[in-house]
XYZ file of N, CA, C and O in Angstrom:
484
model
N 0.837 -1.189 0.000
C 0.000 0.000 0.000
C 0.880 1.250 0.000
O 1.806 1.347 0.785
N 0.537 2.185 -0.856
C 1.320 3.414 -0.961
C 0.528 4.573 -0.367
O -0.613 4.821 -0.745
N 1.158 5.268 0.585
C 0.556 6.419 1.236
C 1.269 7.688 0.798
O 2.461 7.664 0.484
N 0.527 8.788 0.812
C 1.116 10.110 0.599
C 0.944 10.882 1.895
O -0.176 11.049 2.371
N 2.059 11.310 2.483
C 2.032 12.075 3.734
C 2.475 13.500 3.424
O 3.563 13.714 2.892
N 1.603 14.461 3.744
C 1.841 15.864 3.407
C 1.923 16.679 4.690
O 0.968 16.727 5.472
N 3.066 17.328 4.916
C 3.259 18.125 6.126
C 4.380 19.123 5.856
O 5.385 18.767 5.248
N 4.209 20.350 6.306
C 5.243 21.363 6.087
C 6.374 21.274 7.109
O 7.354 21.994 7.004
N 6.264 20.363 8.077
C 7.308 20.198 9.090
C 8.177 18.983 8.736
O 7.743 17.844 8.886
N 9.418 19.225 8.270
C 10.278 18.119 7.820
C 10.515 17.052 8.888
O 10.553 15.864 8.576
N 10.648 17.472 10.147
C 10.912 16.476 11.193
C 9.728 15.538 11.379
O 9.890 14.341 11.587
N 8.498 16.051 11.282
C 7.316 15.191 11.422
C 7.192 14.272 10.200
O 6.795 13.117 10.331
N 7.562 14.765 9.029
C 7.556 13.915 7.831
C 8.455 12.701 8.035
O 8.051 11.568 7.749
N 9.650 12.932 8.534
C 10.606 11.837 8.714
C 10.133 10.834 9.766
O 10.237 9.621 9.567
N 9.601 11.341 10.880
C 9.123 10.462 11.948
C 7.966 9.596 11.449
O 7.940 8.381 11.652
N 6.996 10.231 10.773
C 5.830 9.479 10.311
C 6.193 8.516 9.189
O 5.648 7.413 9.116
N 7.121 8.910 8.320
C 7.545 7.988 7.265
C 8.151 6.733 7.889
O 7.867 5.614 7.468
N 8.976 6.919 8.914
C 9.600 5.778 9.595
C 8.549 4.905 10.282
O 8.583 3.669 10.158
N 7.615 5.535 10.990
C 6.575 4.756 11.706
C 5.702 3.978 10.734
O 5.413 2.803 10.944
N 5.264 4.648 9.669
C 4.405 3.988 8.688
C 5.184 2.925 7.914
O 4.646 1.861 7.605
N 6.448 3.195 7.637
C 7.294 2.228 6.944
C 7.481 0.947 7.741
O 7.482 -0.152 7.182
N 7.620 1.080 9.064
C 7.760 -0.106 9.920
C 6.511 -0.975 9.875
O 6.575 -2.167 10.138
N 5.380 -0.384 9.538
C 4.130 -1.151 9.431
C 3.941 -1.730 8.029
O 2.919 -2.332 7.729
N 4.918 -1.504 7.159
C 4.870 -2.098 5.835
C 4.342 -1.199 4.731
O 4.202 -1.638 3.588
N 4.048 0.055 5.045
C 3.550 0.977 4.026
C 4.712 1.628 3.282
O 5.741 1.942 3.868
N 4.519 1.847 2.001
C 5.427 2.658 1.207
C 4.922 4.091 1.331
O 3.722 4.333 1.167
N 5.796 5.034 1.638
C 5.345 6.403 1.926
C 6.017 7.415 0.999
O 7.239 7.535 0.974
N 5.199 8.117 0.242
C 5.631 9.287 -0.515
C 5.459 10.483 0.409
O 4.503 10.524 1.191
N 6.348 11.477 0.298
C 6.230 12.650 1.167
C 6.172 13.914 0.332
O 6.752 13.985 -0.751
N 5.455 14.908 0.870
C 5.396 16.228 0.248
C 5.358 17.266 1.360
O 4.743 17.046 2.398
N 6.020 18.418 1.131
C 6.089 19.463 2.157
C 5.106 20.606 1.930
O 5.046 21.523 2.739
N 4.345 20.546 0.835
C 3.369 21.612 0.588
C 2.288 21.099 -0.359
O 2.416 20.009 -0.933
N 1.245 21.905 -0.520
C 0.114 21.501 -1.336
C 0.442 21.234 -2.795
O 0.092 20.168 -3.317
N 1.117 22.161 -3.486
C 1.429 21.917 -4.891
C 2.275 20.652 -5.117
O 2.018 19.886 -6.044
N 3.262 20.431 -4.246
C 4.093 19.225 -4.356
C 3.237 17.969 -4.129
O 3.375 16.971 -4.829
N 2.328 18.034 -3.152
C 1.443 16.903 -2.859
C 0.549 16.583 -4.051
O 0.381 15.418 -4.417
N -0.032 17.604 -4.660
C -0.931 17.373 -5.792
C -0.180 16.805 -6.989
O -0.703 15.939 -7.699
N 1.042 17.247 -7.194
C 1.866 16.708 -8.285
C 2.108 15.212 -8.062
O 1.911 14.398 -8.968
N 2.499 14.838 -6.856
C 2.740 13.419 -6.548
C 1.448 12.617 -6.629
O 1.444 11.478 -7.081
N 0.346 13.214 -6.183
C -0.947 12.539 -6.201
C -1.369 12.225 -7.635
O -1.942 11.174 -7.904
N -1.072 13.125 -8.558
C -1.429 12.926 -9.968
C -0.508 11.914 -10.649
O -0.939 11.175 -11.526
N 0.762 11.892 -10.253
C 1.762 11.095 -10.958
C 1.970 9.692 -10.389
O 2.579 8.851 -11.036
N 1.485 9.443 -9.180
C 1.738 8.183 -8.486
C 0.422 7.556 -8.064
O -0.510 8.260 -7.689
N 0.355 6.261 -8.101
C -0.844 5.568 -7.623
C -0.806 5.562 -6.088
O 0.041 4.909 -5.474
N -1.710 6.317 -5.493
C -1.755 6.482 -4.034
C -2.984 5.752 -3.483
O -4.083 5.883 -4.021
N -2.790 4.989 -2.400
C -3.907 4.268 -1.785
C -4.601 5.080 -0.703
O -5.782 4.866 -0.419
N -3.865 6.020 -0.083
C -4.425 6.843 0.990
C -3.523 8.056 1.174
O -2.305 7.933 1.047
N -4.138 9.202 1.468
C -3.362 10.428 1.708
C -3.607 10.931 3.121
O -4.736 10.908 3.611
N -2.535 11.394 3.754
C -2.590 12.029 5.070
C -2.109 13.457 4.850
O -0.989 13.663 4.390
N -2.969 14.423 5.176
C -2.675 15.811 4.843
C -2.759 16.684 6.090
O -3.780 16.693 6.784
N -1.681 17.412 6.366
C -1.673 18.389 7.446
C -2.659 19.503 7.071
O -2.745 19.883 5.903
N -3.395 20.014 8.043
C -4.387 21.048 7.739
C -3.748 22.419 7.552
O -4.002 23.102 6.581
N -2.925 22.822 8.508
C -2.317 24.156 8.449
C -0.961 24.105 7.766
O 0.004 23.586 8.323
N -0.912 24.631 6.537
C 0.346 24.709 5.804
C 0.403 26.072 5.115
O -0.625 26.596 4.697
N 1.592 26.634 4.979
C 1.697 27.924 4.300
C 1.319 27.802 2.819
O 1.612 26.801 2.184
N 0.641 28.805 2.319
C 0.309 28.854 0.899
C -0.963 28.134 0.522
O -1.838 28.709 -0.100
N -1.096 26.882 0.899
C -2.267 26.088 0.530
C -2.616 25.164 1.688
O -1.904 24.199 1.951
N -3.698 25.472 2.392
C -4.111 24.637 3.515
C -4.568 23.257 3.054
O -4.922 23.053 1.889
N -4.615 22.344 4.007
C -4.988 20.966 3.730
C -6.378 20.790 3.156
O -6.614 19.852 2.398
N -7.309 21.682 3.503
C -8.653 21.530 2.961
C -8.661 21.736 1.446
O -9.339 21.020 0.713
N -7.884 22.686 0.960
C -7.796 22.942 -0.479
C -7.119 21.753 -1.172
O -7.564 21.302 -2.233
N -6.072 21.231 -0.560
C -5.369 20.062 -1.102
C -6.333 18.867 -1.168
O -6.440 18.191 -2.193
N -7.044 18.620 -0.064
C -7.977 17.484 -0.004
C -9.091 17.630 -1.035
O -9.482 16.650 -1.679
N -9.609 18.839 -1.201
C -10.679 19.075 -2.164
C -10.220 18.721 -3.584
O -10.940 18.061 -4.336
N -9.010 19.136 -3.929
C -8.491 18.839 -5.264
C -8.215 17.340 -5.418
O -8.486 16.754 -6.467
N -7.707 16.692 -4.366
C -7.469 15.252 -4.420
C -8.776 14.502 -4.644
O -8.833 13.567 -5.445
N -9.819 14.901 -3.930
C -11.127 14.244 -4.074
C -11.688 14.463 -5.477
O -12.348 13.593 -6.031
N -11.432 15.636 -6.047
C -11.894 15.903 -7.406
C -11.176 14.971 -8.391
O -11.784 14.418 -9.300
N -9.875 14.780 -8.185
C -9.074 13.948 -9.082
C -9.360 12.453 -8.914
O -9.461 11.723 -9.894
N -9.446 12.010 -7.662
C -9.638 10.585 -7.361
C -10.550 10.444 -6.146
O -10.078 10.306 -5.021
N -11.859 10.473 -6.372
C -12.801 10.503 -5.250
C -12.771 9.290 -4.316
O -13.227 9.377 -3.186
N -12.208 8.170 -4.777
C -12.244 6.962 -3.943
C -10.974 6.745 -3.123
O -10.871 5.754 -2.404
N -10.018 7.658 -3.224
C -8.812 7.559 -2.394
C -9.122 8.194 -1.034
O -9.479 9.372 -0.966
N -9.020 7.429 0.050
C -9.296 7.993 1.378
C -8.281 9.080 1.745
O -7.094 8.957 1.444
N -8.788 10.117 2.408
C -7.937 11.223 2.848
C -8.180 11.465 4.332
O -9.318 11.572 4.775
N -7.080 11.560 5.067
C -7.122 11.886 6.496
C -6.507 13.266 6.668
O -5.413 13.528 6.172
N -7.207 14.135 7.375
C -6.627 15.419 7.775
C -5.993 15.200 9.149
O -6.628 14.680 10.069
N -4.742 15.600 9.277
C -3.967 15.461 10.506
C -3.627 16.879 10.950
O -2.970 17.615 10.214
N -4.124 17.275 12.121
C -3.977 18.681 12.499
C -3.765 18.855 13.994
O -4.242 18.060 14.791
N -3.092 19.947 14.339
C -2.919 20.316 15.739
C -4.187 20.920 16.321
O -4.309 21.079 17.526
N -5.138 21.233 15.476
C -6.402 21.815 15.916
C -7.309 20.714 16.471
O -7.289 19.580 15.989
N -8.115 21.057 17.460
C -9.062 20.088 18.003
C -10.315 19.995 17.148
O -11.009 19.002 17.147
N -10.623 21.061 16.442
C -11.825 21.073 15.611
C -11.492 21.661 14.246
O -10.586 22.477 14.112
N -12.236 21.238 13.277
C -12.106 21.762 11.920
C -13.490 22.176 11.440
O -14.496 21.677 11.951
N -13.562 23.056 10.445
C -14.873 23.425 9.907
C -15.629 22.186 9.412
O -15.023 21.248 8.892
N -16.959 22.205 9.574
C -17.776 21.061 9.174
C -17.587 20.705 7.709
O -17.614 19.535 7.333
N -17.391 21.717 6.862
C -17.184 21.469 5.439
C -15.959 20.587 5.210
O -15.965 19.698 4.360
N -14.906 20.808 5.986
C -13.681 20.023 5.838
C -13.925 18.598 6.316
O -13.541 17.634 5.645
N -14.589 18.451 7.451
C -14.887 17.125 7.996
C -15.729 16.319 7.005
O -15.510 15.129 6.806
N -16.693 16.975 6.358
C -17.562 16.299 5.391
C -16.786 15.870 4.146
O -17.128 14.881 3.501
N -15.754 16.594 3.819
C -14.981 16.350 2.599
C -14.039 15.162 2.723
O -13.836 14.414 1.768
N -13.448 14.974 3.898
C -12.418 13.947 4.065
C -12.989 12.687 4.711
O -14.119 12.667 5.174
N -12.163 11.644 4.744
C -12.609 10.354 5.270
C -12.259 10.155 6.738
O -12.755 9.240 7.378
N -11.396 11.030 7.268
C -11.017 10.911 8.665
C -10.285 12.160 9.125
O -9.702 12.886 8.335
N -10.346 12.401 10.428
C -9.643 13.519 11.050
C -8.966 13.001 12.302
O -9.589 12.317 13.119
N -7.678 13.305 12.445
C -6.928 12.926 13.639
C -6.179 14.162 14.112
O -5.498 14.823 13.323
N -6.319 14.475 15.389
C -5.598 15.598 15.975
C -4.209 15.140 16.397
O -4.030 14.005 16.850
N -3.230 16.012 16.240
C -1.868 15.667 16.669
C -1.801 15.453 18.179
O -0.867 14.841 18.672
N -2.810 15.940 18.903
C -2.828 15.748 20.356
C -3.436 14.400 20.755
O -3.397 14.026 21.917
N -3.991 13.659 19.796
C -4.513 12.324 20.092
C -3.352 11.389 20.410
O -2.192 11.715 20.196
N -3.694 10.211 20.895
C -2.671 9.199 21.155
C -1.838 8.989 19.883
O -2.396 9.029 18.784
N -0.545 8.747 20.005
C 0.305 8.585 18.825
C -0.200 7.527 17.838
O -0.017 7.650 16.646
N -0.823 6.481 18.350
C -1.287 5.413 17.469
C -2.631 5.718 16.815
O -3.079 4.950 15.960
N -3.274 6.825 17.167
C -4.594 7.144 16.600
C -4.520 7.290 15.081
O -5.398 6.807 14.358
N -3.477 7.936 14.585
C -3.340 8.101 13.148
C -3.114 6.749 12.472
O -3.731 6.443 11.449
N -2.270 5.914 13.057
C -1.989 4.601 12.478
C -3.252 3.745 12.456
O -3.510 3.028 11.480
N -4.056 3.833 13.503
C -5.313 3.085 13.562
C -6.287 3.572 12.496
O -6.972 2.772 11.849
N -6.363 4.888 12.285
C -7.262 5.454 11.275
C -6.824 5.033 9.873
O -7.657 4.702 9.036
N -5.516 5.026 9.621
C -4.995 4.569 8.328
C -5.431 3.130 8.069
O -5.977 2.796 7.012
N -5.212 2.263 9.037
C -5.565 0.851 8.905
C -7.065 0.676 8.671
O -7.494 -0.074 7.795
N -7.874 1.396 9.447
C -9.331 1.313 9.327
C -9.797 1.711 7.922
O -10.595 1.012 7.290
N -9.298 2.829 7.412
C -9.738 3.301 6.104
C -9.247 2.415 4.971
O -9.963 2.207 3.983
N -8.049 1.870 5.094
C -7.563 0.952 4.052
C -8.359 -0.353 4.046
O -8.604 -0.923 2.978
N -8.779 -0.823 5.220
C -9.621 -2.023 5.279
C -10.978 -1.772 4.630
O -11.488 -2.595 3.878
N -11.563 -0.585 4.891
C -12.840 -0.234 4.264
C -12.694 -0.153 2.756
O -13.551 -0.605 2.013
N -11.602 0.448 2.303
C -11.351 0.578 0.857
C -11.234 -0.804 0.215
O -11.784 -1.060 -0.843
N -10.506 -1.704 0.874
C -10.321 -3.059 0.345
C -11.661 -3.810 0.302
O -11.945 -4.537 -0.654
N -12.494 -3.614 1.316
C -13.801 -4.275 1.358
C -14.696 -3.786 0.218
O -15.419 -4.570 -0.393
N -14.633 -2.479 -0.075
C -15.432 -1.931 -1.183
C -14.959 -2.480 -2.530
O -15.735 -2.685 -3.436
N -13.658 -2.712 -2.650
C -13.079 -3.156 -3.924
C -13.372 -4.625 -4.213
O -13.361 -5.041 -5.359
N -13.658 -5.404 -3.158
C -13.882 -6.845 -3.387
C -15.338 -7.185 -3.578
O -16.203 -6.409 -3.609
């Protein structure tokens, strides 16, 4: 399974790539919205994890364009915020706060990939 992890913080990109890699996922990384959309268009992605607050292009705009391009690819917004606008929550397949337990994001990834696999079979 190939994931796309989008975050403007390089240290968090490296930590999450390592954690997800240990679970057997192949991880593409992007540090901003335009880079993420380029990779999303050029690579077959099974799930995207997108930071909400990024300079230039917030995660909601990135997620909206991803859904337009490939509506069946699950998208998780990962944010330091406890709440997001309802429009953003309705648009994506999952939301995990950075203040949640460290494994919350990994659990959400697994859950959404299982749902995707069930729909495909």
